[in-house]
Coordinates of C-alpha atoms and ligand atoms in Angstrom, one line a residue:
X1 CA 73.5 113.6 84.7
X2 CA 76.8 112.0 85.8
X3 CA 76.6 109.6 89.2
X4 CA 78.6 108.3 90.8
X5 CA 77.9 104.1 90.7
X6 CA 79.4 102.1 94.1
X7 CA 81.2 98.8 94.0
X8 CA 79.2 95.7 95.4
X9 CA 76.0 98.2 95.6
X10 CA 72.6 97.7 94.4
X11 CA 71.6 101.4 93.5
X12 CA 68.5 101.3 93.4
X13 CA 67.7 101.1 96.9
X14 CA 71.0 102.0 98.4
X15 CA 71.1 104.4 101.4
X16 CA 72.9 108.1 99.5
X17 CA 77.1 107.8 100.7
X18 CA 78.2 108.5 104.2
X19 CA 80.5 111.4 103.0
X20 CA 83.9 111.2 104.7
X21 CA 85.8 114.5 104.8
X22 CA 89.0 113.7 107.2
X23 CA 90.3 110.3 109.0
X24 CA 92.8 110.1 112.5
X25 CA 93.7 106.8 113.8
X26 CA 91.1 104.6 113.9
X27 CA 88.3 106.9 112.9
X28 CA 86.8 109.0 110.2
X29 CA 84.9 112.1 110.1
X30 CA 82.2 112.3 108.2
X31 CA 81.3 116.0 106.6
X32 CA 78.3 116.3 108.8
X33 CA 80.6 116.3 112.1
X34 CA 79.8 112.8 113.1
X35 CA 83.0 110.3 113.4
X36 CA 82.6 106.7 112.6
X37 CA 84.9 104.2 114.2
X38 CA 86.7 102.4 111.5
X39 CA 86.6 98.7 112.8
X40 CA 87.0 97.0 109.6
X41 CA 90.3 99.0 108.2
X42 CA 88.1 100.3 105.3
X43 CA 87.6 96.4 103.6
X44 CA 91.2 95.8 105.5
X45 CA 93.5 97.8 104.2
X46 CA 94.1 100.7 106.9
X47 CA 96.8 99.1 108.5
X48 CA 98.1 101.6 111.3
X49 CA 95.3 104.3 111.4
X50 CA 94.3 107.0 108.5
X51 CA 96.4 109.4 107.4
X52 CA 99.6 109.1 109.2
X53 CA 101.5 111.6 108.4
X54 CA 105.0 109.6 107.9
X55 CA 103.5 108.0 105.1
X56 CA 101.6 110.9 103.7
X57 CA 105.2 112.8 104.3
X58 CA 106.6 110.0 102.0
X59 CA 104.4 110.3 99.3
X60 CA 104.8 113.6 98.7
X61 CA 108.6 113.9 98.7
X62 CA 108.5 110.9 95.7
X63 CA 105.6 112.9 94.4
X64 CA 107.4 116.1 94.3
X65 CA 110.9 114.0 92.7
X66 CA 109.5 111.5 90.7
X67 CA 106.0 110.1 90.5
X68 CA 105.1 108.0 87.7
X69 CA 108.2 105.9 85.0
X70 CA 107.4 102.9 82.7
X71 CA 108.3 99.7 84.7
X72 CA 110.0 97.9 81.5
X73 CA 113.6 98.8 81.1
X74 CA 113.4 101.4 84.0
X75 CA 113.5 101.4 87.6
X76 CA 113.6 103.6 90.3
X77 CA 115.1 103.8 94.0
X78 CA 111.7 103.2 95.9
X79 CA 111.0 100.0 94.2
X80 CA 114.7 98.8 94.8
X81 CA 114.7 99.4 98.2
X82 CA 111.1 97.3 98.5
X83 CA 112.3 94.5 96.8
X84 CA 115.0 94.1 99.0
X85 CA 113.0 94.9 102.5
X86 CA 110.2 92.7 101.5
X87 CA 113.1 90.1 100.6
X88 CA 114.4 90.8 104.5
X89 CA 111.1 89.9 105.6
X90 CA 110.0 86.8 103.1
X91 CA 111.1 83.6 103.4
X92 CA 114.6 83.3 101.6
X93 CA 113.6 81.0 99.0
X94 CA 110.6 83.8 98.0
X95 CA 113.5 86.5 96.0
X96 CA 111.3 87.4 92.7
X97 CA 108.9 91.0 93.3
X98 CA 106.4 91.3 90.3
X99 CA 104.7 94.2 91.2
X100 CA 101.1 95.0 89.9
X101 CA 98.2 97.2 91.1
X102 CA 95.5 95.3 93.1
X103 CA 95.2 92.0 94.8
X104 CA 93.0 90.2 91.8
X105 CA 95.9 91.3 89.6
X106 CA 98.1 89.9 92.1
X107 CA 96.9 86.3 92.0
X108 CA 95.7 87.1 88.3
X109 CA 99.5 87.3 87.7
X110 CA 100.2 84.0 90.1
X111 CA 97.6 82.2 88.0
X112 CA 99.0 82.9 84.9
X113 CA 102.5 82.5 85.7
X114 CA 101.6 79.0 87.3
X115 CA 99.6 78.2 83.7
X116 CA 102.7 79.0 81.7
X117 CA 105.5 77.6 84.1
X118 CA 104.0 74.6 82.9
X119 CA 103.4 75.2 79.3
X120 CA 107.0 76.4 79.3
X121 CA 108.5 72.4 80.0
X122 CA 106.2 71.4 77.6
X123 CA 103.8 69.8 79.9
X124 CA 100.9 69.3 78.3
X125 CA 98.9 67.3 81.4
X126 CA 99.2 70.0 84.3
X127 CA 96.0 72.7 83.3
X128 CA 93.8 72.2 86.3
X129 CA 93.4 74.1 89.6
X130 CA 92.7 73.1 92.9
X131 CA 91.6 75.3 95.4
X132 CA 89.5 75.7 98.8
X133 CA 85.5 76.4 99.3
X134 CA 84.9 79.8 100.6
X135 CA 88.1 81.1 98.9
X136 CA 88.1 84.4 97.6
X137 CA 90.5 85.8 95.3
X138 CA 89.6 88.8 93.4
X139 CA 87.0 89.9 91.8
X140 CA 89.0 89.7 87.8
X141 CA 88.0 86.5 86.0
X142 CA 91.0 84.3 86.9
X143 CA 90.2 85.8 90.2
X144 CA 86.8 84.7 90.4
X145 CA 87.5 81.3 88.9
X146 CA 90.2 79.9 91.3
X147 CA 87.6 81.7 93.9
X148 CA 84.1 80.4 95.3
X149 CA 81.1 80.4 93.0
X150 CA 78.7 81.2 95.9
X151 CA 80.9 84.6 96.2
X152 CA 80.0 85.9 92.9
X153 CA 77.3 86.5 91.2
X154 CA 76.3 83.1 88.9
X155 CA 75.8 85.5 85.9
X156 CA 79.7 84.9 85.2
X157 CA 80.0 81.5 85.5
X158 CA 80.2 80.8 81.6
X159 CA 83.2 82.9 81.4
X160 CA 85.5 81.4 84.5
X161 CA 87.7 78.3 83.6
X162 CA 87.1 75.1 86.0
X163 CA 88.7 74.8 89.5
X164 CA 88.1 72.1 91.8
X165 CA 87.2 73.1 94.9
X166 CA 88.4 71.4 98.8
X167 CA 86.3 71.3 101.8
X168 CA 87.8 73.8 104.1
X169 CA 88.2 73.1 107.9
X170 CA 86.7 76.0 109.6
X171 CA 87.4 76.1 113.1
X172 CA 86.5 78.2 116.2
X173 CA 86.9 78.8 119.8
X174 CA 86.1 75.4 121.7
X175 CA 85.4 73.4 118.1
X176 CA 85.9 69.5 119.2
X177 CA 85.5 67.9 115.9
X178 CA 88.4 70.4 114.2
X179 CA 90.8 67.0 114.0
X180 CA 88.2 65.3 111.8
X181 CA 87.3 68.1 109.8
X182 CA 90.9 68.6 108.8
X183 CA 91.2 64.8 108.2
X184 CA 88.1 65.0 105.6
X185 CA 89.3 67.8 104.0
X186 CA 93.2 66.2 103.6
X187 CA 91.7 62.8 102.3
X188 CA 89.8 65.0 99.7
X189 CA 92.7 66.3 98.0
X190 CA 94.6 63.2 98.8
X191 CA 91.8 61.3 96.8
X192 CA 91.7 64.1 93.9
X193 CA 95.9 63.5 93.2
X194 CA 96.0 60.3 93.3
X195 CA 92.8 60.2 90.5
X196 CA 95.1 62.8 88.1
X197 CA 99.3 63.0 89.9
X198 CA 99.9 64.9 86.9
X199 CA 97.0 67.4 85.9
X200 CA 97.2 70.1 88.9
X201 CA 99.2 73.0 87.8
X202 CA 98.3 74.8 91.1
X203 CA 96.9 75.2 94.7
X204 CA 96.0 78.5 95.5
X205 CA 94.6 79.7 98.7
X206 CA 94.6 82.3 102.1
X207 CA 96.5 80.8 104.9
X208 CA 94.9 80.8 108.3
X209 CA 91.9 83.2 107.5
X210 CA 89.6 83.3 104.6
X211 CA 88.2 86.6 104.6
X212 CA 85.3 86.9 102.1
X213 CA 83.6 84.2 103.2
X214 CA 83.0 85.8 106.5
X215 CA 86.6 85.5 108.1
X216 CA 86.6 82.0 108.6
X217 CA 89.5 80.5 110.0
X218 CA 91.4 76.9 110.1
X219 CA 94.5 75.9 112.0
X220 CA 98.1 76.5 110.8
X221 CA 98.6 72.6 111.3
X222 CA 96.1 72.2 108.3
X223 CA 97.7 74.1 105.6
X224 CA 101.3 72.6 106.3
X225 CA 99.7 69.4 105.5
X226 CA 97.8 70.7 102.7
X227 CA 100.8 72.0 101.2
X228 CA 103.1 69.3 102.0
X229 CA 100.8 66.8 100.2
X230 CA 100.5 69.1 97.4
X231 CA 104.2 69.3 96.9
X232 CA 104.1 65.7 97.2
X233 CA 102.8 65.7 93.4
X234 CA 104.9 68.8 92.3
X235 CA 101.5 70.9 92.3
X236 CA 103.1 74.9 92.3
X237 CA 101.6 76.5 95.8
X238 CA 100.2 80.1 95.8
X239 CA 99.8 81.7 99.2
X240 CA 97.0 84.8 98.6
X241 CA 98.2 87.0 101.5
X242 CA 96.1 89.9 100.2
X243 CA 94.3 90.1 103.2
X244 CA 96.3 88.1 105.9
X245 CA 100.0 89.9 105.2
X246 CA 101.7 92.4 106.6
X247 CA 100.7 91.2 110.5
X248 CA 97.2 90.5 110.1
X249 CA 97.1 87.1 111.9
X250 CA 99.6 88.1 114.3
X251 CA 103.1 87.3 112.8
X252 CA 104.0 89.1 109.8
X253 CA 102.9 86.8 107.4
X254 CA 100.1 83.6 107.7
X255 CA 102.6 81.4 106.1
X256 CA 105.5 81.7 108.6
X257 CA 103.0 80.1 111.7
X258 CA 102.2 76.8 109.0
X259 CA 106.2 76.5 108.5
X260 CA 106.0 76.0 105.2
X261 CA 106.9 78.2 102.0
X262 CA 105.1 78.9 99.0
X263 CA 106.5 78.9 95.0
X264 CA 104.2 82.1 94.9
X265 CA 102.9 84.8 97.3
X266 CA 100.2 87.8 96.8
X267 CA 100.5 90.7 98.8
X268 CA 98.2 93.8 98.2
X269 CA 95.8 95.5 100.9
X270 CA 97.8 96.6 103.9
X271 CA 101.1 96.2 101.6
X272 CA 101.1 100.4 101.2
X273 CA 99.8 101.0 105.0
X274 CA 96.3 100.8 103.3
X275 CA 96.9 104.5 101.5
X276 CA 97.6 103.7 97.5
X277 CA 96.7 100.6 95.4
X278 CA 99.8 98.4 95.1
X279 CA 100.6 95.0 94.9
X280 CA 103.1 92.2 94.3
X281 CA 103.0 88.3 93.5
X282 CA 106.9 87.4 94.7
X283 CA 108.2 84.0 92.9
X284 CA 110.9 81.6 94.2
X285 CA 113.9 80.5 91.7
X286 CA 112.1 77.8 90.7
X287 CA 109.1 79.4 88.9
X288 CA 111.6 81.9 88.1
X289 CA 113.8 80.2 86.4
X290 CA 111.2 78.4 83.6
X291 CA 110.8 81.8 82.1
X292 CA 114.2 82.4 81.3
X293 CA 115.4 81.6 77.8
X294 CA 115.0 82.4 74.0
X295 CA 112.6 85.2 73.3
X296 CA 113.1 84.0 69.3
X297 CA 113.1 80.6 69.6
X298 CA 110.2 78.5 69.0
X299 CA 108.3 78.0 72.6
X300 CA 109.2 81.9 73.8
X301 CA 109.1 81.5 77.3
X302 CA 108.6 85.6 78.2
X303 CA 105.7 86.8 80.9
X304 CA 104.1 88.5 79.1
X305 CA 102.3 90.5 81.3
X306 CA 102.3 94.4 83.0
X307 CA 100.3 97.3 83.6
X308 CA 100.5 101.3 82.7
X309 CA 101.2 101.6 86.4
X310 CA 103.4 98.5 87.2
X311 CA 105.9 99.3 90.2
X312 CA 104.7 103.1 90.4
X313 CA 106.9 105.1 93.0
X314 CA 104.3 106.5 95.1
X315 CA 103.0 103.1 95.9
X316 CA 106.5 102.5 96.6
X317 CA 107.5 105.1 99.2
X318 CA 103.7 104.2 100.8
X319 CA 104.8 100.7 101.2
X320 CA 108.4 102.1 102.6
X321 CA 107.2 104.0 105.2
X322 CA 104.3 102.0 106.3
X323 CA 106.9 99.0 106.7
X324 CA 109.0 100.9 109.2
X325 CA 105.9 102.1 111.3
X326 CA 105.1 98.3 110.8
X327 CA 109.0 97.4 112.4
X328 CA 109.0 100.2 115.0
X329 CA 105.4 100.1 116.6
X330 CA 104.6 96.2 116.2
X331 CA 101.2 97.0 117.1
X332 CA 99.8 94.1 116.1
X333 CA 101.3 91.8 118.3
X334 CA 99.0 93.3 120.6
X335 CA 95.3 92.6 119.7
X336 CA 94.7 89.0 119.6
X337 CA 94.4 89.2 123.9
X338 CA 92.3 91.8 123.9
X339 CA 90.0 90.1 121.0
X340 CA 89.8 87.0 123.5
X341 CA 88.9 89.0 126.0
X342 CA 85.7 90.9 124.3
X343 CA 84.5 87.6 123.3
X344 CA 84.6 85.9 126.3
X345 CA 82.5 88.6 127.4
X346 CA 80.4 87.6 123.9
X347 CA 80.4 83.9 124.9
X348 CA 77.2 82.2 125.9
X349 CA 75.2 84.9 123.9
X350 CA 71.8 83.2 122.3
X351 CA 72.2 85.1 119.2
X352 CA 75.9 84.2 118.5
X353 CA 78.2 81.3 117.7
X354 CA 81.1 80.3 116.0
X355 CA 83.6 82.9 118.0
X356 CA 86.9 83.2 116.8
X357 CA 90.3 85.4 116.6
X358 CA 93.4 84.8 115.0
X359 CA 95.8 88.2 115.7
X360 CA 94.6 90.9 114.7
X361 CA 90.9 89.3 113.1
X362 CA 87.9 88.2 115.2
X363 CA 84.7 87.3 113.8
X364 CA 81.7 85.2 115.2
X365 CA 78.4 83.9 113.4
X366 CA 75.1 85.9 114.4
X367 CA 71.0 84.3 114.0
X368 CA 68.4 87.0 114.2
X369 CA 65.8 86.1 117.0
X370 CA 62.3 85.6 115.7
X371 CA 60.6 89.1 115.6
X372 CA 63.7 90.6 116.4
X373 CA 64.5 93.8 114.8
X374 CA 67.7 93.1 112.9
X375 CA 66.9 90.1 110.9
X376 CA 69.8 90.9 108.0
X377 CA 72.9 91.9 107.7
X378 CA 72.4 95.5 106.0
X379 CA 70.3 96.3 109.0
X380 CA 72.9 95.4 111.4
X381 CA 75.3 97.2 109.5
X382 CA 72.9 100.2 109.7
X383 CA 72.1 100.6 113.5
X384 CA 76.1 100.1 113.8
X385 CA 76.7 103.1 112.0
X386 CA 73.7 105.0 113.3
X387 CA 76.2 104.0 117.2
X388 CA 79.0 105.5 115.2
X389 CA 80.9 102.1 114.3
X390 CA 81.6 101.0 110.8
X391 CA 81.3 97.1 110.9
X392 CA 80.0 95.6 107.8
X393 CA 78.4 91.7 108.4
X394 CA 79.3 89.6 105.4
X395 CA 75.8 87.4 105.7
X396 CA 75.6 85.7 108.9
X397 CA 79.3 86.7 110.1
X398 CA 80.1 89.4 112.2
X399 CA 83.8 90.6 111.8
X400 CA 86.1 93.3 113.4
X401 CA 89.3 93.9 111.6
X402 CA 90.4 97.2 113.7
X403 CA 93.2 99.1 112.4
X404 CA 96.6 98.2 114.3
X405 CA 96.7 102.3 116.4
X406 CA 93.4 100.8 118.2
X407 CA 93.8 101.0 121.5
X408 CA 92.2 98.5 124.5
X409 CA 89.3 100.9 124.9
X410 CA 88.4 101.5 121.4
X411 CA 88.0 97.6 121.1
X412 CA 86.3 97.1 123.8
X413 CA 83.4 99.8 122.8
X414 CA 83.2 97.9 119.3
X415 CA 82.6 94.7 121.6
X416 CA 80.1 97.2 124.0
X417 CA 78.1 97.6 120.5
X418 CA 77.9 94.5 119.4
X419 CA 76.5 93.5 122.5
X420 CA 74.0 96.6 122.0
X421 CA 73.1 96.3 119.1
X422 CA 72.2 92.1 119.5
X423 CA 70.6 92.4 122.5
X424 CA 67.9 95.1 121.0
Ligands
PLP1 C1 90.6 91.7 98.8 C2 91.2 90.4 98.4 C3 91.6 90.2 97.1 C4 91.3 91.2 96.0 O1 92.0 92.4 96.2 P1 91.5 93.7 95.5 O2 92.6 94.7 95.8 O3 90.2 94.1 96.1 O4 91.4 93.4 94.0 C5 92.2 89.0 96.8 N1 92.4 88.1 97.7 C6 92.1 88.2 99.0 C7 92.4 87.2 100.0 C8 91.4 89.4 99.4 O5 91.1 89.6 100.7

């Protein structure tokens, strides 16, 4: 009998689905007739509320005019025009859109071009990785290996290249020893150059927030000198803004509040408004440039890499309309304030520590009490849902990503709950 078999799920002792029929701003309805607050985008990708109808609209005039045309050799007017508005809204030296389908195919593609950018000068010295604990970056096996090895499951490890991994500087409301942190973790990569100045290819990591390992966060100060240093040994930088793009942390991109600019940058998740599966790893000239030359000569220096749906047009007009409810509403300007203020209402709680917001993101560590009646995190999740609020604790930490139609009320009931549900 065909099932159907859920992502990250043991099914043996899974819960049966929550059955969703219908979802409006911030909320979905499940078939039953109970809603559910959405307050973690649906794993971060609803970006202005569930089925707005601009960008539904959208996809079904490209739908209805063209839907689907092979990426090599063709193009097509919804892919243009997002080249050129991402290009508005991306640093200037960032001009190169390589579209794919997901965001592990997004840094999939980084990693690979920043392997063979290398092999294409002939260096022969540059094949190692450097990257930050807690990272996540897909869940491909490129993905995995530039990510954490405590995020996956150790059964792959034989099959992911090596990657050495920073300490990263997790920070937090009222955290004193942040300075030092960030001075540990800077002389750790400072010490790892110097040992081999010519043998990183590339830095990958997320700016500002890491979200996988429990939407952990570090100052903007930190990854300008992170960079900065990296660039002081001509290591290539890749930004994963999977998660943080598209106004997540409160300006449009993570990178643009550390002032400095990647050679590569992964958008995916709320790229399309959080409605169809696209993404895009954008290049600057200089990466750029090393793959240009002759396809017959002897080192061919072609990417050689694309999918059946590269560039598709219904991604395209998504990501087009959710970009100008993105430029008219600027919604998420608004959130961080009122994330401050639910947490200061958090503060002081026995059960919690760790708070923190950055934009539109706020998360906080949680300890179950002894004998309490929530002493994991699938509990938790469950007696939020059984309140009617989908929040999903990654291990200890508690996170609310809210879509950016929330409103000052709705927040402050997912704050209410959490208070609830802790203090039971
Ligand atoms: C979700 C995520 C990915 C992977 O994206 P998928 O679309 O799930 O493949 C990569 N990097 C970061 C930072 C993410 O949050």
């Amino acid at each position: 009998m065909s099932n159907l078999w859920m992502p990250f799920t043991q099914m043996s002792s899974a819960p049966p689905p929550e059955f969703a029929e219908r979802g409006e701003g911030a909320w979905i309805h499940l078939k039953d007739g109970r809603k559910v607050f959405d307050a973690i985008s649906s794993w971060w990708v609803t970006l202005h509320g569930h089925a707005r109808p601009e960008i539904a609209q959208a996809i079904g005039a490209q739908a209805a005019k063209l839907e689907q045309v092979i990426a090599a050799g063709f193009t097509h007017e919804p892919a243009q025009q997002l080249v050129r508005r991402l290009g508005e809204k991306l640093p200037a030296s960032l001009e190169q859109v390589f579209f794919s389908d997901n965001g592990s195919t997004a840094v999939e593609v980084a990693v690979k071009m920043a392997w063979q950018y290398w092999r294409n000068q002939q260096d022969r010295n540059r094949t190692r990785f450097m990257s930050l604990q807690g990272g996540y970056h897909g869940d491909t096996l490129g993905a995995m290996s530039v990510g954490d090895p405590d995020l996956f499951n150790p059964v792959f490890e034989p099959l992911l290249f090596e990657c050495m991994r920073l300490p990263c500087p997790h920070t937090f409301l009222g955290d004193d020893d942040v300075q030092a942190k960030e001075e540990a973790a800077l002389a750790t990569a400072r010490v790892a150059l110097e040992a081999d100045p010519e043998g990183y290819a590339a830095l990958v990591l997320e700016p500002l927030i890491q979200g996988a390992a429990g939407m952990q966060m570090h100052r903007p100060q930190f990854v300008k000198e992170l960079v900065t240093l990296a660039k002081q040994y001509d290591v290539l930088v890749i930004f994963d803004e999977v998660m943080t793009g598209f106004g997540r942390t409160g300006t449009l991109f993570a990178g643009e509040q550390a002032g400095v600019e990647p050679d590569l940058l992964c958008l995916s998740k709320g790229l399309t408004g959080g409605t169809l599966p696209l993404s895009v790893t954008v290049a600057n000239q200089k990466v750029y440039e090393a793959f240009l030359g002759d396809q017959l000569g002897p080192n061919d220096p072609t990417f050689y890499h694309g999918h059946s749906y590269t560039a598709n047009p219904l991604g395209c007009a998504a990501a087009l309309a959710s970009l100008d409810i993105l430029e008219n509403e600027q919604h998420y300007k608004a959130i961080e304030p009122w994330h401050l203020s639910g947490l200061e209402r958090l503060k002081g709680h026995k059960r919690l520590e760790n708070l923190r917001a950055c934009g539109t993101v706020a998360a906080m560590e949680w300890r179950p009490a002894k004998g309490a009646k929530y002493n994991t995190a699938p509990e938790l999740k469950a007696a939020f849902l059984e309140r009617g609020f989908m929040l999903r604790p990654l291990g200890p930490s508690l996170y609310i990503i809210p879509p950016y139609c929330t409103t000052e009320a709705e927040l402050a009931a997912v704050y209410d709950v959490i208070e609830e549900v802790l203090s039971a």
